[in-house]
Coordinates of N, CA, C and O in Angstrom, one line a residue:
M21 N -18.9 -14.2 -21.0 CA -17.6 -13.7 -20.6 C -17.6 -12.2 -20.6 O -18.1 -11.6 -21.6
G22 N -17.1 -11.6 -19.6 CA -17.2 -10.1 -19.5 C -16.2 -9.5 -20.5 O -15.2 -10.1 -20.9
A23 N -16.4 -8.2 -20.7 CA -15.5 -7.5 -21.6 C -14.2 -7.2 -20.8 O -14.2 -7.0 -19.6
A24 N -13.1 -7.3 -21.5 CA -11.8 -7.1 -21.0 C -11.6 -5.6 -20.7 O -12.2 -4.7 -21.4
K25 N -10.9 -5.2 -19.7 CA -10.6 -3.8 -19.3 C -9.8 -3.2 -20.4 O -8.9 -3.9 -21.0
R26 N -10.0 -2.0 -20.7 CA -9.2 -1.3 -21.7 C -7.9 -1.0 -21.0 O -7.8 -0.9 -19.8
R27 N -6.9 -0.8 -21.8 CA -5.5 -0.6 -21.3 C -5.5 0.7 -20.4 O -4.8 0.6 -19.4
S28 N -6.2 1.7 -20.7 CA -6.1 2.9 -19.9 C -6.7 2.7 -18.5 O -6.3 3.2 -17.5
E29 N -7.8 1.8 -18.5 CA -8.4 1.5 -17.2 C -7.4 0.7 -16.3 O -7.4 1.0 -15.1
V30 N -6.7 -0.2 -16.9 CA -5.7 -1.0 -16.1 C -4.6 -0.1 -15.6 O -4.2 -0.1 -14.5
R31 N -4.2 0.8 -16.5 CA -3.1 1.8 -16.1 C -3.6 2.7 -15.0 O -2.9 3.0 -14.1
D32 N -4.9 3.1 -15.1 CA -5.4 3.9 -14.0 C -5.4 3.2 -12.7 O -5.2 3.8 -11.6
D33 N -5.8 1.9 -12.7 CA -5.8 1.1 -11.5 C -4.4 1.1 -10.9 O -4.2 1.2 -9.7
V34 N -3.4 0.9 -11.7 CA -2.0 0.8 -11.2 C -1.5 2.2 -10.7 O -1.0 2.2 -9.6
V35 N -1.9 3.2 -11.3 CA -1.5 4.6 -10.9 C -2.2 4.9 -9.5 O -1.6 5.4 -8.6
E36 N -3.5 4.5 -9.4 CA -4.2 4.7 -8.2 C -3.6 4.0 -7.0 O -3.4 4.5 -6.0
K37 N -3.2 2.7 -7.3 CA -2.5 1.9 -6.2 C -1.2 2.5 -5.8 O -0.8 2.5 -4.7
L38 N -0.5 3.0 -6.8 CA 0.8 3.6 -6.6 C 0.6 4.9 -5.7 O 1.4 5.1 -4.8
L39 N -0.3 5.7 -6.0 CA -0.5 6.9 -5.3 C -1.1 6.7 -3.9 O -0.8 7.5 -3.0
D40 N -1.9 5.7 -3.7 CA -2.4 5.5 -2.3 C -1.5 4.7 -1.4 O -1.8 4.4 -0.3
G41 N -0.3 4.3 -1.9 CA 0.7 3.6 -1.1 C 0.5 2.1 -1.0 O 1.2 1.5 -0.2
H42 N -0.3 1.6 -1.9 CA -0.5 0.1 -1.9 C 0.8 -0.7 -2.1 O 1.1 -1.6 -1.3
Y43 N 1.6 -0.3 -3.1 CA 2.8 -1.0 -3.4 C 3.8 -0.8 -2.3 O 4.6 -1.7 -2.0
D44 N 3.8 0.3 -1.6 CA 4.7 0.5 -0.5 C 4.4 -0.4 0.7 O 5.3 -1.0 1.3
R45 N 3.1 -0.6 0.9 CA 2.7 -1.6 2.0 C 3.0 -3.0 1.6 O 3.5 -3.8 2.4
V46 N 2.9 -3.3 0.3 CA 3.3 -4.7 -0.1 C 4.8 -4.9 0.1 O 5.2 -5.9 0.5
L47 N 5.5 -3.9 -0.3 CA 7.0 -4.0 -0.1 C 7.4 -4.1 1.3 O 8.2 -5.0 1.7
E48 N 6.7 -3.4 2.2 CA 7.0 -3.5 3.6 C 6.7 -4.9 4.1 O 7.4 -5.5 5.0
G49 N 5.6 -5.5 3.6 CA 5.3 -6.9 4.0 C 6.3 -7.9 3.6 O 6.7 -8.8 4.3
F50 N 6.8 -7.7 2.3 CA 7.8 -8.6 1.8 C 9.1 -8.4 2.7 O 9.8 -9.4 3.0
E51 N 9.5 -7.2 3.0 CA 10.7 -7.0 3.8 C 10.6 -7.6 5.1 O 11.5 -8.2 5.6
A52 N 9.4 -7.5 5.7 CA 9.2 -8.1 7.1 C 9.3 -9.7 7.0 O 9.9 -10.3 7.8
Q53 N 8.8 -10.2 5.9 CA 8.9 -11.7 5.7 C 10.3 -12.1 5.5 O 10.8 -13.1 6.1
I54 N 11.1 -11.3 4.7 CA 12.5 -11.6 4.5 C 13.3 -11.5 5.8 O 14.1 -12.4 6.1
D55 N 13.0 -10.5 6.6 CA 13.7 -10.3 7.9 C 13.4 -11.5 8.8 O 14.3 -12.0 9.5
A56 N 12.1 -11.9 8.8 CA 11.7 -13.0 9.7 C 12.4 -14.3 9.3 O 12.9 -15.1 10.1
A57 N 12.5 -14.5 8.0 CA 13.1 -15.7 7.4 C 14.6 -15.7 7.8 O 15.2 -16.7 8.1
A58 N 15.3 -14.6 7.6 CA 16.7 -14.5 7.9 C 16.9 -14.7 9.4 O 17.9 -15.4 9.7
D59 N 16.1 -14.2 10.3 CA 16.2 -14.5 11.7 C 16.1 -16.0 12.0 O 16.8 -16.6 12.8
T60 N 15.1 -16.6 11.4 CA 14.9 -18.0 11.6 C 16.1 -18.8 11.1 O 16.5 -19.8 11.8
L61 N 16.6 -18.5 10.0 CA 17.8 -19.2 9.5 C 19.0 -19.0 10.4 O 19.8 -19.9 10.6
R62 N 19.2 -17.8 10.9 CA 20.3 -17.5 11.8 C 20.2 -18.4 13.1 O 21.2 -19.0 13.5
R63 N 19.0 -18.5 13.6 CA 18.7 -19.3 14.8 C 19.0 -20.8 14.5 O 19.6 -21.5 15.3
A64 N 18.5 -21.2 13.3 CA 18.7 -22.6 12.9 C 20.2 -22.9 12.8 O 20.7 -24.0 13.2
L65 N 21.0 -22.0 12.2 CA 22.4 -22.2 12.0 C 23.1 -22.3 13.4 O 24.0 -23.1 13.6
A66 N 22.7 -21.4 14.3 CA 23.3 -21.4 15.6 C 23.0 -22.7 16.3 O 23.9 -23.3 17.0
A67 N 21.8 -23.2 16.2 CA 21.4 -24.5 16.8 C 22.2 -25.6 16.2 O 22.6 -26.5 17.0
M68 N 22.4 -25.6 14.9 CA 23.1 -26.7 14.3 C 24.6 -26.7 14.7 O 25.2 -27.7 15.0
K69 N 25.2 -25.5 14.8 CA 26.6 -25.4 15.3 C 26.7 -25.8 16.7 O 27.6 -26.5 17.1
A70 N 25.7 -25.5 17.6 CA 25.8 -25.9 19.0 C 25.6 -27.4 19.1 O 26.3 -28.0 19.9
E71 N 24.8 -28.0 18.2 CA 24.6 -29.4 18.2 C 25.9 -30.2 17.8 O 26.2 -31.3 18.3
N72 N 26.7 -29.6 16.9 CA 27.9 -30.2 16.4 C 29.1 -30.0 17.2 O 30.2 -30.5 17.0
T73 N 29.0 -29.2 18.3 CA 30.1 -28.9 19.2 C 30.3 -30.1 20.1 O 29.4 -30.5 20.8
L74 N 31.5 -30.5 20.2 CA 31.8 -31.6 21.1 C 31.8 -31.1 22.5 O 32.3 -30.0 22.9
Q75 N 31.2 -31.9 23.4 CA 31.1 -31.5 24.8 C 31.7 -32.6 25.6 O 31.4 -33.8 25.4
S76 N 32.5 -32.3 26.6 CA 33.1 -33.3 27.4 C 32.5 -33.4 28.8 O 31.8 -32.6 29.2

């Protein structure tokens, strides 16, 4: 089993990712997924409402 990273090494990795914009890109990806899911839910709701509308 390999040696565990020292705390300062882990912290350096986090700081490096923070500075190079990694977390900003991850956040943008999550926001895009949330927007896509919201759009899908809106379309599903509109389709359900249209299906429940009485037509003569």
